[in-house]
Coordinates of C-alpha atoms and ligand atoms in Angstrom, one line a residue:
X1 CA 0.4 11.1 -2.4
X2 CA -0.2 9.9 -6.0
X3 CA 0.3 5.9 -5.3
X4 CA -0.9 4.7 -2.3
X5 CA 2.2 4.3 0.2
X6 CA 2.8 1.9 2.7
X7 CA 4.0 2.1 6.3
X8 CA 5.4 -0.4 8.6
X9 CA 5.2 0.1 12.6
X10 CA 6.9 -1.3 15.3
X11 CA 5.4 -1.2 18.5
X12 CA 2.3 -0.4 16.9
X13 CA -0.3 -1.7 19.8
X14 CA 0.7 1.0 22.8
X15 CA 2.1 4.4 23.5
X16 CA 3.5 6.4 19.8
X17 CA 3.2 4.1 17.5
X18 CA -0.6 4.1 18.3
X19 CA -0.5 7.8 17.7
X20 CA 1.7 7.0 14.3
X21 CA -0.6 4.4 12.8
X22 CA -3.7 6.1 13.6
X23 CA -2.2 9.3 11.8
X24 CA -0.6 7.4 8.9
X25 CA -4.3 5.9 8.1
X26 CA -5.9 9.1 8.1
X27 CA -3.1 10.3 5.5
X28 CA -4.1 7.6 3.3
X29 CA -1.2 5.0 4.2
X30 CA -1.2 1.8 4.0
X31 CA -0.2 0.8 7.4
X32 CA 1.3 -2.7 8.3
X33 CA 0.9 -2.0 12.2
X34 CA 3.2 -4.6 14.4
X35 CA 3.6 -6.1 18.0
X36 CA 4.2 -8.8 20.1
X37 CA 0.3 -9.6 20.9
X38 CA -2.2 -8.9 17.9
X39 CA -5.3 -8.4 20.0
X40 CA -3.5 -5.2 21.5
X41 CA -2.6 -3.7 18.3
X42 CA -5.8 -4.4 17.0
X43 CA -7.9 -3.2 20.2
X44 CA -5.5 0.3 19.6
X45 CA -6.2 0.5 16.2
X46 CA -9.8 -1.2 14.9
X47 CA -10.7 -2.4 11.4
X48 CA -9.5 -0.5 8.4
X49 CA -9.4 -2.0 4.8
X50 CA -6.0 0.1 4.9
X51 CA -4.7 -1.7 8.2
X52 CA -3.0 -4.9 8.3
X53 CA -1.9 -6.3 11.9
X54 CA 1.4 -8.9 12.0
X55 CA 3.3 -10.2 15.1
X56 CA 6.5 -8.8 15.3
X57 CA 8.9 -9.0 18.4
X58 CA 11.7 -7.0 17.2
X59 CA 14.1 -9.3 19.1
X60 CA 12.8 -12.3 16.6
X61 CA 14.3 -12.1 13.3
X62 CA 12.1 -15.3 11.9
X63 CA 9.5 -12.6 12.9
X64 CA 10.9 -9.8 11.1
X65 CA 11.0 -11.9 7.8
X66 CA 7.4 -13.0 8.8
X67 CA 6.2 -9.7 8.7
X68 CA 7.7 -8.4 5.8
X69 CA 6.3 -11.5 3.9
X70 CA 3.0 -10.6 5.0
X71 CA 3.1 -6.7 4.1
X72 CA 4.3 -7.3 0.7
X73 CA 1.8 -10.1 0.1
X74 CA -1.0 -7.7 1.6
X75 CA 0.2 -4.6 -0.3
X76 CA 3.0 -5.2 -2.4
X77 CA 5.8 -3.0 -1.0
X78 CA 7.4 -1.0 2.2
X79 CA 7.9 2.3 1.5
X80 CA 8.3 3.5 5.2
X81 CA 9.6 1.7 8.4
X82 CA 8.8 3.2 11.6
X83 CA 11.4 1.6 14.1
X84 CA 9.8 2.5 17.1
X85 CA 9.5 0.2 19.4
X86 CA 11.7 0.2 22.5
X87 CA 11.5 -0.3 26.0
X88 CA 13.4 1.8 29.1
X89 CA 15.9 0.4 31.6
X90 CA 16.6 2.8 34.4
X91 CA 19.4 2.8 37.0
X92 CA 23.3 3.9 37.4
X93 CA 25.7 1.9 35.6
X94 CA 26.8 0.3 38.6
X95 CA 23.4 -1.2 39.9
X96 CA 22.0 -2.5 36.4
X97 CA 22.8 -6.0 35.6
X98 CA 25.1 -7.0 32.4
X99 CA 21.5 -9.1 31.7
X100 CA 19.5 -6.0 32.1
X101 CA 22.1 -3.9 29.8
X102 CA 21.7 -7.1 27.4
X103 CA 18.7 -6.9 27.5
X104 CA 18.4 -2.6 26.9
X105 CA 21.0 -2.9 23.8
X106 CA 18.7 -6.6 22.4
X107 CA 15.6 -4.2 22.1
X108 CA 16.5 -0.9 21.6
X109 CA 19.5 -1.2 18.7
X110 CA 19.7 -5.3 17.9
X111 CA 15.5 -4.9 17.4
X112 CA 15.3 -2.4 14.8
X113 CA 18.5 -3.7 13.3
X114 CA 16.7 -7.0 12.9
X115 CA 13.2 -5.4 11.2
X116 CA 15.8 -3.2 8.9
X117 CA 17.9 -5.9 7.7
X118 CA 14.2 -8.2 6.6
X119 CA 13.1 -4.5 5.0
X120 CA 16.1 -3.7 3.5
X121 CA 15.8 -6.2 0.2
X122 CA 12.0 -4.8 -0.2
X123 CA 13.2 -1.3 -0.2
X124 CA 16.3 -1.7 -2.4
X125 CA 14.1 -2.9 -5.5
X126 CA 12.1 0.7 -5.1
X127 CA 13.4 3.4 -6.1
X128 CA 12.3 5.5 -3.0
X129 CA 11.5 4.4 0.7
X130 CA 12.4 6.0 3.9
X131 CA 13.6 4.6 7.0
X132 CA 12.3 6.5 10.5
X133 CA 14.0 5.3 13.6
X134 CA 13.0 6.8 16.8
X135 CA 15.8 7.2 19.3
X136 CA 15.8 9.6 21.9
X137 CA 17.2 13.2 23.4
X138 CA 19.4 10.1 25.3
X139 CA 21.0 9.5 22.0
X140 CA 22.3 12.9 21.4
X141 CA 23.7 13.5 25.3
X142 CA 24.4 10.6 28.0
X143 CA 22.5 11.2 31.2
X144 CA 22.9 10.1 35.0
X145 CA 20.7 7.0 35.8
X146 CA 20.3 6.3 32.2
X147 CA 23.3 4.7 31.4
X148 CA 21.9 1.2 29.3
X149 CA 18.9 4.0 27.4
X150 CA 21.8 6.3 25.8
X151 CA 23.5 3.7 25.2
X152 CA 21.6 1.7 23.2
X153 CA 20.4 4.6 21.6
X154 CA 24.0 6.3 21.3
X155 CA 24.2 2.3 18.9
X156 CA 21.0 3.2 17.3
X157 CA 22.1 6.7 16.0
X158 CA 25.9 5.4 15.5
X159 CA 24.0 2.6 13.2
X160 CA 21.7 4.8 11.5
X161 CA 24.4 7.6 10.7
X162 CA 26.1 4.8 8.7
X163 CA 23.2 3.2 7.2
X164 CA 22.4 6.5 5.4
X165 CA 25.2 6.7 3.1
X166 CA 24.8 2.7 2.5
X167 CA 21.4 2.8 1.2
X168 CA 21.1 6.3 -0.5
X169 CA 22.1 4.7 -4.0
X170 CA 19.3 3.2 -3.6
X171 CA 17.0 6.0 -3.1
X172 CA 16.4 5.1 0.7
X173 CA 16.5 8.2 3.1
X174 CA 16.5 7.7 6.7
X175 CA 16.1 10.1 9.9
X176 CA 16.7 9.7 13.1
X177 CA 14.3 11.0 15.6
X178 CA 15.1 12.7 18.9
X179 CA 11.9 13.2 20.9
X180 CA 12.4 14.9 24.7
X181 CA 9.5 13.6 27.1
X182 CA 5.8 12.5 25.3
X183 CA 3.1 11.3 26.8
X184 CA 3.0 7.5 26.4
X185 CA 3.7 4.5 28.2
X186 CA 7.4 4.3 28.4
X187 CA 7.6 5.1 32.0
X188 CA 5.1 2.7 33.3
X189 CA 5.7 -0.3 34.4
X190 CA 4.6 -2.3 31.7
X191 CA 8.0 -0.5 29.5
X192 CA 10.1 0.7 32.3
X193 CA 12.5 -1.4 34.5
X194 CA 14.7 -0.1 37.2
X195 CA 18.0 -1.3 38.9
X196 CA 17.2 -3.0 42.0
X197 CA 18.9 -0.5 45.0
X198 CA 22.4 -2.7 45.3
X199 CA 25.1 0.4 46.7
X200 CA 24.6 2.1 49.8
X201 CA 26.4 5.1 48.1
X202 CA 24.0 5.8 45.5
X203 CA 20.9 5.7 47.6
X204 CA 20.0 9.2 47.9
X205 CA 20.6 9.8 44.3
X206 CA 18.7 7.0 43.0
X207 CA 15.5 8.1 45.7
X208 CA 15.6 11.4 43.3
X209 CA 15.6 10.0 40.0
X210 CA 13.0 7.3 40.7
X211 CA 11.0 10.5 42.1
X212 CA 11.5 12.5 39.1
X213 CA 11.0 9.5 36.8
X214 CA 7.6 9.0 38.8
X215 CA 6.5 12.5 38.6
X216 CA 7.2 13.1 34.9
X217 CA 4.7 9.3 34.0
X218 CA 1.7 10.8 32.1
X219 CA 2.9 14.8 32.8
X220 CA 5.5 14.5 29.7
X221 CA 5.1 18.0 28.3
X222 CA 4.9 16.2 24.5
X223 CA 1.8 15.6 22.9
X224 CA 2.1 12.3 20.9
X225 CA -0.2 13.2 18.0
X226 CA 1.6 16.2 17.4
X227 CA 4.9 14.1 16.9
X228 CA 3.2 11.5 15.1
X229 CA 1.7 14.6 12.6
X230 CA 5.5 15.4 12.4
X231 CA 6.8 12.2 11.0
X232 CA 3.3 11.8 8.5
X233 CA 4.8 15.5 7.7
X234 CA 8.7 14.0 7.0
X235 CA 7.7 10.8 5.6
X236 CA 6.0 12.9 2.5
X237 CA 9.0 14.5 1.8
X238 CA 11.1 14.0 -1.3
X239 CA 14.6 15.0 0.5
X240 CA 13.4 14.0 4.4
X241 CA 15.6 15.5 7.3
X242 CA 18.4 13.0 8.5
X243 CA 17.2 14.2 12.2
X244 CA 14.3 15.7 13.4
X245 CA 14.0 17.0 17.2
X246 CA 10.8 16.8 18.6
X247 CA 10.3 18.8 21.6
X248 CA 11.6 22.3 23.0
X249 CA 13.5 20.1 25.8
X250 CA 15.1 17.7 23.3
X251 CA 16.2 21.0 21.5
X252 CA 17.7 22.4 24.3
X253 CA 19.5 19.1 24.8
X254 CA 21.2 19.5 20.8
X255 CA 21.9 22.8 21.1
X256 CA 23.9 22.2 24.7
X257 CA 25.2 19.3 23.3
X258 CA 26.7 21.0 20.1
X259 CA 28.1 24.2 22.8
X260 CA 29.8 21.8 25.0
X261 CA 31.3 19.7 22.1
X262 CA 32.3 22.9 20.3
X263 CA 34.0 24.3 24.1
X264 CA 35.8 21.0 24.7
X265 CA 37.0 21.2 21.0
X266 CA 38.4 24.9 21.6
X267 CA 40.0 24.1 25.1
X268 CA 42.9 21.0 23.6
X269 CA 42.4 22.4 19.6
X270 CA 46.4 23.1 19.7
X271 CA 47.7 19.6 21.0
X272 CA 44.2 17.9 19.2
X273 CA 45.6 19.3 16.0
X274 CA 49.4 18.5 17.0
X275 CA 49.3 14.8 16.7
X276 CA 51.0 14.1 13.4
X277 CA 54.8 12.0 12.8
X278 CA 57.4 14.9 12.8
X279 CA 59.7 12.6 11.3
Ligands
LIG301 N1 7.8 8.8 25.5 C1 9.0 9.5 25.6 O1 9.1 10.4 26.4 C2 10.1 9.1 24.7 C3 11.2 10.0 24.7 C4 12.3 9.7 23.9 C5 12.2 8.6 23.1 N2 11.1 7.8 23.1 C6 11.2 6.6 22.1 O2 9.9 6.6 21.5 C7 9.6 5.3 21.0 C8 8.2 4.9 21.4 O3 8.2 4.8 22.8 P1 6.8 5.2 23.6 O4 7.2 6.4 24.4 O5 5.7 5.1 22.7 O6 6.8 4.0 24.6 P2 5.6 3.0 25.1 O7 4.4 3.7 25.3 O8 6.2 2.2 26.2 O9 5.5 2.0 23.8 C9 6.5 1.2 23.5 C10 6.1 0.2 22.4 O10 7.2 -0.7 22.1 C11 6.7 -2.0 22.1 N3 7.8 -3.0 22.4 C12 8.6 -3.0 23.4 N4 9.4 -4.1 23.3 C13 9.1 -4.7 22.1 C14 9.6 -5.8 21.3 N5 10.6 -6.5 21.8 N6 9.0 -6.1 20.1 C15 8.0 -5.3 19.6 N7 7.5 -4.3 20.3 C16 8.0 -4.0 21.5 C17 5.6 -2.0 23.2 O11 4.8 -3.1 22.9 P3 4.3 -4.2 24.1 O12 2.9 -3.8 24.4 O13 4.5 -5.5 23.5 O14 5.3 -4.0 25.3 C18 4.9 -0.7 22.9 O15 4.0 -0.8 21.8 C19 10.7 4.4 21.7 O16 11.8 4.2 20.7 C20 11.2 5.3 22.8 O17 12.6 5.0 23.2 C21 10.1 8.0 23.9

């Protein structure tokens, strides 16, 4: 890096955006690490001349504009937001409540919608800066018991897609990320809330996704650091991906996703293509 960059975290206190900010600092970032309580992001991260910790709740937009105030007054510009912070609501459609769903879509898509929009006016005077948003292998296929996750991270990715060609004139790339299972603190409880059991008939399915749910907290075949090695990779990119997968499983999610699309495209392609006015 010839001028020393700067990079602002969401969710910077626990789970990957620990793993980010530690790994932007030792590439020689600037790092403007964020949370909702100081003393954990600063217990995660320490002292560093390079390292300045703001409260951000990504649901608080006075916040967002707080923060941004304070990382240009620290080190004069944003030249990479990390929207990573995001929270997991389990459960079938059926059992979660519309406040739970609220609550999934306020955090996952309305929070880094909020930190972009206070970023975006820093950015557009540069004439480069990226936008990283982390969504999910949940945001490229819908999955049983996850209804709320995809969807707010189905929003995230429908956002994002259309930010890209919005900001571009101004030199701002973005990428979405699609991480399978890592190693964090998602599925504990402190980040994971599950329907409360409501219908009978979904009983035997939900006792096999709150096992499997329990089994995969801290055995997630994804290592964190390496992730958070992936993004420092992307972030020093001049033309950055407008996706990255992270993970063999989230792969295998794409390329299924991209089969079945491609299969249901080929099954209906004569009336799909037959829809036009004869008159
Ligand atoms: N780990 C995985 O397997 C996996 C897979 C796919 C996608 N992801 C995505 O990866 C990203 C990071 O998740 P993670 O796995 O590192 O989870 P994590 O260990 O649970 O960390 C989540 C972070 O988000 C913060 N957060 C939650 N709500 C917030 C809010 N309203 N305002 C500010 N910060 C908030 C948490 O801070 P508090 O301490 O304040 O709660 C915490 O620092 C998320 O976008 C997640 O959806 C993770």
């Amino acid at each position: 890096m010839s001028i020393q960059q700067v990079m602002l975290i969401t969710g910077a206190g626990r789970g990957m955006g620990v793993n980010i900010a530690k790994a932007a600092l030792t590439a020689g970032y600037q790092v403007v690490a964020t949370g909702r309580n100081m003393d954990t992001v600063t217990k995660a991260l320490g002292d560093d001349d390079n390292l300045l910790v703001v409260i951000l709740d990504v649901n608080s937009p006075a916040d967002a504009e707080a923060a941004v105030k304070a990382a240009v007054g620290k080190f004069g510009r944003i030249d990479v937001l990390i929207n990573n912070a995001a929270n997991f609501y389990g459960g079938f459609f059926e059992e979660l409540t519309l406040d739970e769903i609220e609550s999934q879509l306020r955090t996952n898509l309305i929070g880094p919608m909020n930190v972009t929009r206070a970023v975006l006016p820093v950015m557009r005077k540069q004439l480069s800066s990226h936008i990283i948003s982390i969504s999910s292998g949940a945001g490229i296929s819908g999955f049983e018991f996850n209804a709320a996750y995809a969807a707010s991270k189905f929003g995230l990715e429908g956002w994002m897609e259309s930010l890209q060609p919005e900001v571009l004139p101004f030199g701002i790339h973005t990428t979405i990320v699609n991480p399978g299972f890592f190693r964090t603190e998602l599925l504990t409880e402190a980040s994971s809330t599950y329907a409360k059991p409501s219908i009978e008939e979904y009983a035997d399915r939900r006792a096999g996704y709150m096992a499997f749910f329990n089994k995969q907290n801290g055995q997630q075949s994804g290592d964190p650091n390496k992730l958070a090695k992936a993004l420092l990779m992307i972030a020093s990119e001049t033309e950055p991906p407008r996706r990255f997968i992270a993970g063999a499983d989230a792969v295998g999610i794409a390329e299924q996703k991209i089969a079945d699309l491609q299969a249901q495209i080929d099954a209906y392609r004569d009336i799909s293509m037959s829809m036009i006015y004869e008159d």
